[in-house]
PDB file of C-alpha atoms and ligand atoms in Angstrom:
ATOM      1  CA  MET R   1      -0.040   0.133   0.097  1.00 47.00           C
ATOM      2  CA  LEU R   2       2.747   2.461   0.831  1.00 52.00           C
ATOM      3  CA  GLU R   3       4.496   1.914  -2.695  1.00 53.00           C
ATOM      4  CA  LYS R   4       0.924   2.746  -4.110  1.00 60.00           C
ATOM      5  CA  LEU R   5       0.667   5.736  -2.533  1.00 58.00           C
ATOM      6  CA  GLY R   6       3.843   6.919  -3.983  1.00 89.00           C
ATOM      7  CA  ARG R   7       2.812   6.291  -7.420  1.00 94.00           C
ATOM      8  CA  ASN R   8       2.755   9.458  -8.303  1.00 94.00           C
ATOM      9  CA  LEU R   9       6.087  10.572  -6.958  1.00 95.00           C
ATOM     10  CA  PRO R  10       9.338  10.408  -8.731  1.00 94.00           C
ATOM     11  CA  CYS R  11      10.696   7.254  -9.424  1.00 95.00           C
ATOM     12  CA  TRP R  12      13.817   5.631  -7.013  1.00 95.00           C
ATOM     13  CA  CYS R  13      15.865   5.156 -10.325  1.00 94.00           C
ATOM     14  CA  GLY R  14      16.511   8.656 -10.911  1.00 92.00           C
ATOM     15  CA  SER R  15      14.997   9.088 -14.132  1.00 94.00           C
ATOM     16  CA  GLY R  16      12.774  11.844 -13.017  1.00 94.00           C
ATOM     17  CA  LYS R  17       9.616   9.903 -14.261  1.00 96.00           C
ATOM     18  CA  LYS R  18       6.327   9.595 -12.003  1.00 96.00           C
ATOM     19  CA  TYR R  19       6.962   6.060 -10.453  1.00 96.00           C
ATOM     20  CA  LYS R  20       3.910   4.815 -11.976  1.00 95.00           C
ATOM     21  CA  ASN R  21       5.017   5.449 -15.381  1.00 96.00           C
ATOM     22  CA  CYS R  22       8.934   4.099 -14.481  1.00 96.00           C
ATOM     23  CA  HIS R  23       9.676   1.346 -12.236  1.00 96.00           C
ATOM     24  CA  MET R  24       6.129   0.656 -10.543  1.00 96.00           C
ATOM     25  CA  GLU R  25       5.401  -2.592 -12.572  1.00 96.00           C
ATOM     26  CA  PHE R  26       8.892  -3.660 -12.168  1.00 97.00           C
ATOM     27  CA  ASP R  27       8.702  -3.720  -8.514  1.00 97.00           C
ATOM     28  CA  GLU R  28       5.554  -5.316  -8.701  1.00 97.00           C
ATOM     29  CA  ARG R  29       7.019  -8.260 -10.828  1.00 98.00           C
ATOM     30  CA  ILE R  30       9.878  -8.508  -8.122  1.00 98.00           C
ATOM     31  CA  ALA R  31       7.382  -8.724  -5.219  1.00 98.00           C
ATOM     32  CA  GLU R  32       5.940 -11.501  -6.702  1.00 98.00           C
ATOM     33  CA  PHE R  33       8.943 -13.306  -6.836  1.00 98.00           C
ATOM     34  CA  LYS R  34       9.626 -12.367  -3.132  1.00 98.00           C
ATOM     35  CA  ASN R  35       6.042 -13.104  -2.323  1.00 98.00           C
ATOM     36  CA  ALA R  36       7.087 -16.897  -3.964  1.00 98.00           C
ATOM     37  CA  GLY R  37       9.664 -17.232  -1.185  1.00 98.00           C
ATOM     38  CA  HIS R  38      12.758 -16.147  -3.606  1.00 98.00           C
ATOM     39  CA  ILE R  39      15.696 -13.925  -2.845  1.00 98.00           C
ATOM     40  CA  VAL R  40      15.358 -10.517  -4.701  1.00 98.00           C
ATOM     41  CA  PRO R  41      17.541  -7.763  -5.429  1.00 98.00           C
ATOM     42  CA  LYS R  42      17.510  -4.298  -3.470  1.00 98.00           C
ATOM     43  CA  HIS R  43      17.179  -1.308  -5.299  1.00 97.00           C
ATOM     44  CA  LYS R  44      20.697  -0.134  -4.930  1.00 96.00           C
ATOM     45  CA  MET R  45      21.788  -3.106  -6.811  1.00 98.00           C
ATOM     46  CA  ILE R  46      20.188  -1.842  -9.688  1.00 98.00           C
ATOM     47  CA  LYS R  47      22.348   0.895 -11.839  1.00 98.00           C
ATOM     48  CA  ASN R  48      20.379   3.401 -14.045  1.00 97.00           C
ATOM     49  CA  PRO R  49      21.711   4.088 -17.311  1.00 97.00           C
ATOM     50  CA  ASP R  50      24.067   7.011 -16.342  1.00 97.00           C
ATOM     51  CA  GLN R  51      25.793   4.779 -13.919  1.00 98.00           C
ATOM     52  CA  ILE R  52      25.785   2.184 -16.447  1.00 98.00           C
ATOM     53  CA  ALA R  53      27.493   4.250 -18.916  1.00 98.00           C
ATOM     54  CA  ARG R  54      29.940   5.608 -16.533  1.00 98.00           C
ATOM     55  CA  ILE R  55      30.815   1.761 -15.359  1.00 98.00           C
ATOM     56  CA  ARG R  56      31.329   1.097 -19.144  1.00 98.00           C
ATOM     57  CA  GLU R  57      34.073   3.938 -19.114  1.00 98.00           C
ATOM     58  CA  SER R  58      35.898   2.149 -16.457  1.00 98.00           C
ATOM     59  CA  CYS R  59      35.792  -1.388 -17.869  1.00 98.00           C
ATOM     60  CA  LYS R  60      37.481   0.083 -21.096  1.00 98.00           C
ATOM     61  CA  VAL R  61      40.155   0.972 -18.770  1.00 98.00           C
ATOM     62  CA  ASN R  62      39.845  -2.402 -17.463  1.00 98.00           C
ATOM     63  CA  VAL R  63      40.305  -4.067 -20.467  1.00 98.00           C
ATOM     64  CA  ALA R  64      43.038  -1.759 -21.818  1.00 98.00           C
ATOM     65  CA  VAL R  65      45.034  -2.645 -18.871  1.00 98.00           C
ATOM     66  CA  LEU R  66      44.579  -6.379 -18.871  1.00 98.00           C
ATOM     67  CA  ASP R  67      45.535  -5.762 -23.077  1.00 98.00           C
ATOM     68  CA  ALA R  68      48.611  -4.168 -21.966  1.00 98.00           C
ATOM     69  CA  VAL R  69      49.615  -7.318 -19.757  1.00 98.00           C
ATOM     70  CA  ALA R  70      49.023  -9.834 -22.489  1.00 98.00           C
ATOM     71  CA  ALA R  71      50.924  -7.693 -25.127  1.00 98.00           C
ATOM     72  CA  ALA R  72      54.021  -7.629 -22.151  1.00 98.00           C
ATOM     73  CA  ILE R  73      53.788 -11.002 -20.470  1.00 98.00           C
ATOM     74  CA  HIS R  74      56.434 -13.450 -20.940  1.00 98.00           C
ATOM     75  CA  GLU R  75      58.885 -16.236 -19.688  1.00 98.00           C
ATOM     76  CA  GLY R  76      61.552 -14.835 -17.281  1.00 98.00           C
ATOM     77  CA  MET R  77      59.561 -11.817 -15.937  1.00 98.00           C
ATOM     78  CA  PRO R  78      58.845 -11.029 -12.427  1.00 98.00           C
ATOM     79  CA  THR R  79      55.498 -10.698 -11.589  1.00 98.00           C
ATOM     80  CA  SER R  80      56.589  -7.291  -9.909  1.00 98.00           C
ATOM     81  CA  GLU R  81      56.960  -6.013 -13.654  1.00 98.00           C
ATOM     82  CA  ILE R  82      53.037  -6.796 -14.156  1.00 99.00           C
ATOM     83  CA  ASP R  83      52.158  -4.504 -10.957  1.00 98.00           C
ATOM     84  CA  ARG R  84      54.069  -2.096 -12.427  1.00 98.00           C
ATOM     85  CA  ILE R  85      52.493  -2.084 -15.952  1.00 98.00           C
ATOM     86  CA  VAL R  86      49.044  -2.201 -14.519  1.00 99.00           C
ATOM     87  CA  TYR R  87      49.887   0.920 -12.194  1.00 98.00           C
ATOM     88  CA  ASP R  88      51.603   2.659 -15.053  1.00 98.00           C
ATOM     89  CA  THR R  89      48.795   1.801 -17.759  1.00 98.00           C
ATOM     90  CA  THR R  90      45.791   2.448 -15.569  1.00 98.00           C
ATOM     91  CA  THR R  91      47.088   5.779 -14.281  1.00 98.00           C
ATOM     92  CA  ALA R  92      47.948   6.892 -18.110  1.00 98.00           C
ATOM     93  CA  MET R  93      44.116   6.455 -18.508  1.00 98.00           C
ATOM     94  CA  GLY R  94      43.174   8.885 -15.482  1.00 98.00           C
ATOM     95  CA  ALA R  95      42.062   5.780 -13.521  1.00 98.00           C
ATOM     96  CA  ILE R  96      43.058   4.320 -10.276  1.00 98.00           C
ATOM     97  CA  PRO R  97      44.030   0.690  -9.483  1.00 98.00           C
ATOM     98  CA  ALA R  98      41.386  -0.587  -7.356  1.00 98.00           C
ATOM     99  CA  PRO R  99      43.392  -3.441  -5.372  1.00 98.00           C
ATOM    100  CA  LEU R 100      46.096  -0.849  -4.283  1.00 98.00           C
ATOM    101  CA  HIS R 101      45.228  -0.024  -0.570  1.00 97.00           C
ATOM    102  CA  TYR R 102      42.297  -1.705  -0.432  1.00 98.00           C
ATOM    103  CA  GLN R 103      41.855  -3.271   3.034  1.00 97.00           C
ATOM    104  CA  GLY R 104      45.740  -3.075   3.071  1.00 97.00           C
ATOM    105  CA  PHE R 105      46.423  -4.872  -0.156  1.00 98.00           C
ATOM    106  CA  PRO R 106      49.715  -3.605  -1.071  1.00 98.00           C
ATOM    107  CA  TYR R 107      49.795  -3.883  -4.998  1.00 98.00           C
ATOM    108  CA  SER R 108      47.972  -2.542  -8.004  1.00 98.00           C
ATOM    109  CA  VAL R 109      47.048  -6.068  -9.084  1.00 99.00           C
ATOM    110  CA  CYS R 110      46.803  -9.883  -8.026  1.00 98.00           C
ATOM    111  CA  THR R 111      48.992 -12.351  -9.734  1.00 99.00           C
ATOM    112  CA  SER R 112      48.291 -15.816  -9.130  1.00 99.00           C
ATOM    113  CA  VAL R 113      50.812 -18.674 -10.314  1.00 98.00           C
ATOM    114  CA  ASN R 114      49.837 -22.313 -10.909  1.00 98.00           C
ATOM    115  CA  GLU R 115      48.598 -23.491  -7.216  1.00 98.00           C
ATOM    116  CA  GLN R 116      48.033 -20.021  -5.892  1.00 98.00           C
ATOM    117  CA  VAL R 117      44.168 -19.374  -5.813  1.00 98.00           C
ATOM    118  CA  CYS R 118      43.695 -15.758  -6.190  1.00 98.00           C
ATOM    119  CA  HIS R 119      45.057 -12.641  -4.196  1.00 98.00           C
ATOM    120  CA  GLY R 120      49.071 -13.489  -5.126  1.00 98.00           C
ATOM    121  CA  PHE R 121      51.019 -10.508  -4.265  1.00 98.00           C
ATOM    122  CA  PRO R 122      53.438  -9.628  -7.363  1.00 98.00           C
ATOM    123  CA  SER R 123      56.902  -9.998  -6.334  1.00 98.00           C
ATOM    124  CA  ASP R 124      60.452  -9.592  -8.030  1.00 98.00           C
ATOM    125  CA  LYS R 125      61.229 -12.933  -6.499  1.00 98.00           C
ATOM    126  CA  VAL R 126      58.294 -14.735  -8.676  1.00 98.00           C
ATOM    127  CA  ILE R 127      59.837 -15.316 -12.071  1.00 98.00           C
ATOM    128  CA  LEU R 128      57.676 -16.798 -14.692  1.00 98.00           C
ATOM    129  CA  ARG R 129      58.948 -19.931 -15.806  1.00 98.00           C
ATOM    130  CA  SER R 130      58.061 -22.263 -18.824  1.00 98.00           C
ATOM    131  CA  GLY R 131      55.103 -24.209 -17.880  1.00 98.00           C
ATOM    132  CA  ASP R 132      53.473 -21.901 -15.533  1.00 99.00           C
ATOM    133  CA  ILE R 133      49.771 -20.505 -15.713  1.00 99.00           C
ATOM    134  CA  VAL R 134      48.983 -17.054 -13.789  1.00 99.00           C
ATOM    135  CA  ASN R 135      45.917 -15.651 -13.225  1.00 99.00           C
ATOM    136  CA  VAL R 136      46.660 -11.535 -13.767  1.00 99.00           C
ATOM    137  CA  ASP R 137      43.148  -9.893 -11.875  1.00 98.00           C
ATOM    138  CA  CYS R 138      42.954  -6.302 -12.782  1.00 98.00           C
ATOM    139  CA  SER R 139      40.356  -3.641 -11.240  1.00 98.00           C
ATOM    140  CA  SER R 140      40.254  -0.111 -12.268  1.00 98.00           C
ATOM    141  CA  ILE R 141      38.550   2.796 -10.577  1.00 98.00           C
ATOM    142  CA  LEU R 142      37.621   5.451 -13.190  1.00 98.00           C
ATOM    143  CA  ASN R 143      36.014   8.867 -11.789  1.00 98.00           C
ATOM    144  CA  GLY R 144      34.624   6.736  -8.919  1.00 98.00           C
ATOM    145  CA  TYR R 145      33.489   4.070 -10.867  1.00 98.00           C
ATOM    146  CA  PHE R 146      34.754   0.307 -10.053  1.00 98.00           C
ATOM    147  CA  SER R 147      35.613  -2.436 -12.830  1.00 98.00           C
ATOM    148  CA  ASP R 148      37.235  -5.733 -12.285  1.00 98.00           C
ATOM    149  CA  SER R 149      38.132  -8.596 -14.540  1.00 98.00           C
ATOM    150  CA  SER R 150      40.820 -11.218 -14.912  1.00 98.00           C
ATOM    151  CA  ARG R 151      42.199 -13.535 -17.379  1.00 98.00           C
ATOM    152  CA  MET R 152      44.812 -16.471 -17.436  1.00 98.00           C
ATOM    153  CA  PHE R 153      48.024 -16.429 -19.177  1.00 98.00           C
ATOM    154  CA  MET R 154      50.081 -19.728 -20.269  1.00 98.00           C
ATOM    155  CA  ILE R 155      53.950 -19.123 -20.167  1.00 98.00           C
ATOM    156  CA  GLY R 156      55.776 -21.152 -22.727  1.00 98.00           C
ATOM    157  CA  ASP R 157      55.240 -25.081 -22.883  1.00 98.00           C
ATOM    158  CA  VAL R 158      52.543 -25.610 -20.464  1.00 98.00           C
ATOM    159  CA  SER R 159      51.720 -29.344 -19.841  1.00 98.00           C
ATOM    160  CA  PRO R 160      48.162 -30.469 -21.346  1.00 98.00           C
ATOM    161  CA  GLU R 161      46.661 -30.894 -18.078  1.00 98.00           C
ATOM    162  CA  LYS R 162      47.136 -27.203 -17.011  1.00 98.00           C
ATOM    163  CA  ARG R 163      46.209 -26.115 -20.587  1.00 98.00           C
ATOM    164  CA  LYS R 164      42.808 -28.163 -19.959  1.00 98.00           C
ATOM    165  CA  LEU R 165      42.393 -26.848 -16.831  1.00 99.00           C
ATOM    166  CA  VAL R 166      42.831 -22.822 -17.779  1.00 99.00           C
ATOM    167  CA  GLN R 167      40.417 -23.920 -21.092  1.00 98.00           C
ATOM    168  CA  VAL R 168      37.811 -25.880 -19.130  1.00 99.00           C
ATOM    169  CA  THR R 169      37.631 -22.740 -16.426  1.00 98.00           C
ATOM    170  CA  LYS R 170      37.005 -20.352 -19.432  1.00 98.00           C
ATOM    171  CA  GLU R 171      34.540 -22.738 -20.481  1.00 98.00           C
ATOM    172  CA  CYS R 172      32.526 -22.657 -17.176  1.00 98.00           C
ATOM    173  CA  VAL R 173      32.482 -18.609 -17.304  1.00 98.00           C
ATOM    174  CA  GLU R 174      31.071 -18.948 -21.004  1.00 98.00           C
ATOM    175  CA  LEU R 175      28.340 -21.405 -19.734  1.00 98.00           C
ATOM    176  CA  GLY R 176      27.554 -19.631 -16.664  1.00 98.00           C
ATOM    177  CA  LEU R 177      27.120 -16.248 -18.867  1.00 98.00           C
ATOM    178  CA  GLU R 178      24.959 -17.702 -20.976  1.00 98.00           C
ATOM    179  CA  GLN R 179      22.545 -18.422 -18.156  1.00 98.00           C
ATOM    180  CA  VAL R 180      22.482 -14.683 -17.051  1.00 98.00           C
ATOM    181  CA  LYS R 181      18.992 -13.112 -18.489  1.00 98.00           C
ATOM    182  CA  PRO R 182      16.474 -11.485 -16.534  1.00 98.00           C
ATOM    183  CA  TRP R 183      13.794 -12.874 -14.533  1.00 98.00           C
ATOM    184  CA  GLY R 184      16.225 -15.901 -14.148  1.00 98.00           C
ATOM    185  CA  PHE R 185      18.650 -16.806 -11.113  1.00 98.00           C
ATOM    186  CA  LEU R 186      21.899 -16.670  -9.950  1.00 98.00           C
ATOM    187  CA  GLY R 187      21.838 -20.267  -9.366  1.00 98.00           C
ATOM    188  CA  ASP R 188      21.028 -21.208 -12.900  1.00 98.00           C
ATOM    189  CA  MET R 189      24.756 -19.564 -13.476  1.00 98.00           C
ATOM    190  CA  GLY R 190      26.210 -21.310 -10.734  1.00 98.00           C
ATOM    191  CA  GLN R 191      24.956 -24.711 -11.411  1.00 98.00           C
ATOM    192  CA  ALA R 192      26.204 -24.274 -14.994  1.00 98.00           C
ATOM    193  CA  VAL R 193      29.777 -23.430 -13.633  1.00 98.00           C
ATOM    194  CA  ASN R 194      29.727 -26.046 -11.255  1.00 98.00           C
ATOM    195  CA  ASP R 195      28.600 -28.798 -13.510  1.00 98.00           C
ATOM    196  CA  HIS R 196      31.183 -28.330 -16.327  1.00 98.00           C
ATOM    197  CA  ALA R 197      33.868 -28.011 -13.532  1.00 98.00           C
ATOM    198  CA  ARG R 198      32.805 -31.268 -12.007  1.00 98.00           C
ATOM    199  CA  ALA R 199      32.262 -32.948 -15.648  1.00 98.00           C
ATOM    200  CA  ASN R 200      35.857 -32.544 -16.154  1.00 98.00           C
ATOM    201  CA  GLY R 201      36.834 -33.957 -12.615  1.00 98.00           C
ATOM    202  CA  TYR R 202      37.698 -30.497 -10.856  1.00 98.00           C
ATOM    203  CA  SER R 203      36.410 -28.835  -7.761  1.00 98.00           C
ATOM    204  CA  VAL R 204      35.374 -25.188  -7.503  1.00 98.00           C
ATOM    205  CA  VAL R 205      36.220 -23.179  -4.670  1.00 98.00           C
ATOM    206  CA  ARG R 206      33.320 -22.454  -2.259  1.00 97.00           C
ATOM    207  CA  ASP R 207      33.228 -19.683   0.388  1.00 93.00           C
ATOM    208  CA  ILE R 208      35.461 -16.998  -2.257  1.00 97.00           C
ATOM    209  CA  GLY R 209      33.565 -15.758  -5.241  1.00 97.00           C
ATOM    210  CA  GLY R 210      32.257 -13.333  -7.427  1.00 98.00           C
ATOM    211  CA  HIS R 211      30.056  -9.911  -6.388  1.00 98.00           C
ATOM    212  CA  GLY R 212      28.217  -7.053  -7.365  1.00 98.00           C
ATOM    213  CA  VAL R 213      30.480  -4.108  -8.624  1.00 98.00           C
ATOM    214  CA  GLY R 214      30.181  -0.836 -10.255  1.00 98.00           C
ATOM    215  CA  ILE R 215      29.538   1.915  -7.519  1.00 98.00           C
ATOM    216  CA  GLU R 216      31.871  -0.015  -5.309  1.00 98.00           C
ATOM    217  CA  PHE R 217      34.522  -2.199  -5.441  1.00 98.00           C
ATOM    218  CA  HIS R 218      32.351  -5.292  -3.513  1.00 98.00           C
ATOM    219  CA  GLU R 219      28.969  -5.088  -3.516  1.00 98.00           C
ATOM    220  CA  ASP R 220      25.966  -7.442  -2.932  1.00 98.00           C
ATOM    221  CA  PRO R 221      25.108 -10.150  -4.101  1.00 98.00           C
ATOM    222  CA  PHE R 222      27.542 -12.649  -3.131  1.00 98.00           C
ATOM    223  CA  VAL R 223      28.268 -14.899  -6.233  1.00 98.00           C
ATOM    224  CA  SER R 224      28.535 -18.546  -5.564  1.00 98.00           C
ATOM    225  CA  TYR R 225      29.342 -21.231  -7.807  1.00 97.00           C
ATOM    226  CA  VAL R 226      27.698 -23.968  -5.377  1.00 97.00           C
ATOM    227  CA  THR R 227      23.988 -22.858  -6.094  1.00 97.00           C
ATOM    228  CA  ARG R 228      21.481 -24.857  -7.915  1.00 97.00           C
ATOM    229  CA  ARG R 229      19.130 -23.879 -10.907  1.00 98.00           C
ATOM    230  CA  GLY R 230      16.372 -21.689  -9.810  1.00 98.00           C
ATOM    231  CA  GLU R 231      17.948 -20.650  -6.449  1.00 97.00           C
ATOM    232  CA  ASP R 232      19.655 -17.763  -5.377  1.00 98.00           C
ATOM    233  CA  MET R 233      18.774 -14.273  -6.229  1.00 98.00           C
ATOM    234  CA  LEU R 234      16.665 -12.977  -8.823  1.00 98.00           C
ATOM    235  CA  LEU R 235      18.442 -11.299 -11.753  1.00 98.00           C
ATOM    236  CA  VAL R 236      16.577  -8.029 -13.195  1.00 98.00           C
ATOM    237  CA  PRO R 237      17.802  -5.667 -15.649  1.00 98.00           C
ATOM    238  CA  GLY R 238      20.482  -3.046 -14.594  1.00 98.00           C
ATOM    239  CA  MET R 239      22.060  -5.711 -11.954  1.00 98.00           C
ATOM    240  CA  ILE R 240      26.225  -5.976 -12.673  1.00 98.00           C
ATOM    241  CA  PHE R 241      28.151  -8.514 -11.176  1.00 98.00           C
ATOM    242  CA  THR R 242      31.319 -10.721 -11.641  1.00 98.00           C
ATOM    243  CA  ILE R 243      31.572 -14.164 -12.461  1.00 98.00           C
ATOM    244  CA  GLU R 244      35.141 -15.067 -11.576  1.00 98.00           C
ATOM    245  CA  PRO R 245      35.120 -19.203 -10.585  1.00 98.00           C
ATOM    246  CA  MET R 246      38.355 -20.441  -9.353  1.00 98.00           C
ATOM    247  CA  VAL R 247      38.408 -23.817 -10.656  1.00 98.00           C
ATOM    248  CA  ASN R 248      41.193 -26.507  -8.895  1.00 98.00           C
ATOM    249  CA  MET R 249      42.618 -29.536 -10.756  1.00 98.00           C
ATOM    250  CA  GLY R 250      42.548 -31.123  -7.106  1.00 98.00           C
ATOM    251  CA  SER R 251      40.322 -30.500  -3.795  1.00 98.00           C
ATOM    252  CA  CYS R 252      38.545 -27.297  -3.561  1.00 98.00           C
ATOM    253  CA  LEU R 253      40.092 -26.781   0.157  1.00 98.00           C
ATOM    254  CA  TYR R 254      42.619 -23.758   0.109  1.00 98.00           C
ATOM    255  CA  ASP R 255      45.075 -22.113   2.770  1.00 98.00           C
ATOM    256  CA  VAL R 256      45.758 -18.469   3.492  1.00 98.00           C
ATOM    257  CA  ASN R 257      49.141 -17.361   3.388  1.00 98.00           C
ATOM    258  CA  PRO R 258      49.696 -16.680   7.344  1.00 98.00           C
ATOM    259  CA  ASP R 259      52.389 -13.881   6.924  1.00 97.00           C
ATOM    260  CA  ASN R 260      50.104 -11.770   4.897  1.00 98.00           C
ATOM    261  CA  GLY R 261      46.613 -12.883   5.216  1.00 98.00           C
ATOM    262  CA  TRP R 262      45.830 -12.426   1.451  1.00 98.00           C
ATOM    263  CA  GLU R 263      47.422 -14.939  -0.494  1.00 98.00           C
ATOM    264  CA  ILE R 264      45.332 -18.233  -1.168  1.00 98.00           C
ATOM    265  CA  THR R 265      46.810 -21.396  -2.099  1.00 98.00           C
ATOM    266  CA  THR R 266      45.291 -24.928  -2.916  1.00 98.00           C
ATOM    267  CA  ARG R 267      45.919 -27.200   0.048  1.00 98.00           C
ATOM    268  CA  ASP R 268      47.074 -30.182  -2.193  1.00 98.00           C
ATOM    269  CA  GLY R 269      49.381 -27.861  -4.176  1.00 98.00           C
ATOM    270  CA  LYS R 270      47.531 -28.780  -7.402  1.00 98.00           C
ATOM    271  CA  PRO R 271      46.975 -26.123  -9.855  1.00 98.00           C
ATOM    272  CA  SER R 272      44.266 -23.486  -9.694  1.00 98.00           C
ATOM    273  CA  ALA R 273      42.801 -21.164 -12.577  1.00 99.00           C
ATOM    274  CA  GLN R 274      40.374 -18.399 -12.744  1.00 98.00           C
ATOM    275  CA  TRP R 275      38.500 -16.196 -15.519  1.00 98.00           C
ATOM    276  CA  GLU R 276      36.582 -13.004 -14.253  1.00 98.00           C
ATOM    277  CA  ILE R 277      34.536 -11.029 -16.389  1.00 98.00           C
ATOM    278  CA  MET R 278      31.787  -8.354 -15.195  1.00 98.00           C
ATOM    279  CA  VAL R 279      28.415  -8.695 -16.631  1.00 98.00           C
ATOM    280  CA  LEU R 280      25.179  -6.402 -16.915  1.00 98.00           C
ATOM    281  CA  VAL R 281      21.536  -8.034 -16.904  1.00 98.00           C
ATOM    282  CA  THR R 282      19.959  -6.379 -19.801  1.00 98.00           C
ATOM    283  CA  GLU R 283      16.212  -6.425 -20.708  1.00 97.00           C
ATOM    284  CA  ASP R 284      16.886  -9.215 -23.038  1.00 97.00           C
ATOM    285  CA  GLY R 285      19.775 -11.073 -21.528  1.00 98.00           C
ATOM    286  CA  HIS R 286      23.064  -9.507 -20.778  1.00 98.00           C
ATOM    287  CA  GLU R 287      26.422  -7.833 -21.847  1.00 98.00           C
ATOM    288  CA  VAL R 288      29.723  -8.664 -20.766  1.00 98.00           C
ATOM    289  CA  LEU R 289      31.203  -5.383 -19.643  1.00 98.00           C
ATOM    290  CA  SER R 290      34.961  -6.193 -19.118  1.00 95.00           C
ATOM    291  CA  TRP R 291      36.819  -9.386 -19.965  1.00 94.00           C
TER     292      TRP R 291
HETATM  293  N1  MF3 H 301      39.678  -8.725  -8.334  1.00 95.54           N
HETATM  294  C1  MF3 H 301      39.598  -9.176  -7.112  1.00 95.54           C
HETATM  295  C2  MF3 H 301      38.115  -9.855  -6.860  1.00 95.54           C
HETATM  296  O1  MF3 H 301      37.387 -10.107  -7.875  1.00 95.54           O
HETATM  297  C3  MF3 H 301      40.150  -9.142  -6.147  1.00 95.54           C
HETATM  298  C4  MF3 H 301      40.322  -8.370  -4.906  1.00 95.54           C
HETATM  299  S1  MF3 H 301      41.613  -7.186  -5.272  1.00 95.54           S
HETATM  300  C5  MF3 H 301      42.451  -7.132  -3.292  1.00 95.54           C
HETATM  301  O2  MF3 H 301      37.542  -9.116  -6.371  1.00 95.54           O
HETATM  302  F1  MF3 H 301      42.890  -6.080  -3.286  1.00 95.54           F
HETATM  303  F2  MF3 H 301      41.367  -7.449  -2.714  1.00 95.54           F
HETATM  304  F3  MF3 H 301      43.104  -8.256  -3.655  1.00 95.54           F
HETATM  305 CO1   CO H 302      36.059  -9.771  -8.680  1.00 95.54          CO
END
C-alpha cells in the first residue's frame, strides 16, 4: 500500500519520471518473486543508464590494462613487472588501480601462479617460468566507478593437464554467462559453472566468489558457484556482477598465507585457474562489460 501511495512521486531510479510510469510494474514483478519465497535484489543493486555508462567507461580502462599485460607478459618476467605495467597503464588513463591499499592490499594487481588460487602478491622473486599458468586480476576505478576482470596466461610450454584446466575454467565462465538473463536466477549461472567443472573432474572453490560491482568494488550479491538452478537471487535488468570461479585441479580446499593474510593456495598443491568477467543484466539477456 505504501508503494501505491507513492505512484505519482518521482521514481527511485533517478529518471525523473513518475513512479507509476517508470519502475512500478517492475517492482510489482519483483514482489511476486519475493512472495513466492525467492531472494530478490534491493534497489541499490540496480544501476540506472547514467551509472551504467560511467561503469562502462571504467571497464574500457580495465580491458586496456589487461591488454597491455597480455602484450608484455613473457617467460623470465618477474610478476612485480606486471604490477608496474598495471599501475602505469591505469594511471596513464586517468584511473586508479582498485586493489592498491584496498583493505591494506599492497599492490595494484593480483598475480596468482599455478597453485595460487587468488590474491597472489606480485614480487620480484616470482619469475614466470615455462610451464606456469598465471591469473592476472585487474580492477580499476575511473571517476569513482569500478571495474574488475581477470584472465589466465600460459607461459611457454604448458602441460596438457594445465592447458585443459585453463580452457575448462574459461568454458565454465562462458556456460555460466549463457544463463544470465532477466527474471532468471543467480543459481542458474552457478550450477552451470559447477556442473562443467565437476564433469571434468575439477572442484570449484566454495566461499570465495564473485560480487556486485560498479558503484563500489565489492557490492551485494555474493556470487557463488555452488548454487542450484532456480535458486539464489533473482536477476533483473540493471544488475552488474562478476562471474569469477576459481577452479581447482584437485580438491577445493585452500589455505591463506599466514604471513600476509591475503594469498590463497590450494591445500593439495595442485594447480588452480580463474577467469573473471563483469556482466550487466539487460532487458533481453546480458552484456559482458569487461573481460
Ligand atoms: N579483483 C579481485 C576480486 O575479484 C580481487 C580483489 S583485489 C584485492 O574481487 F585487493 F582485494 F586483493
Ligand atoms: Co572480482
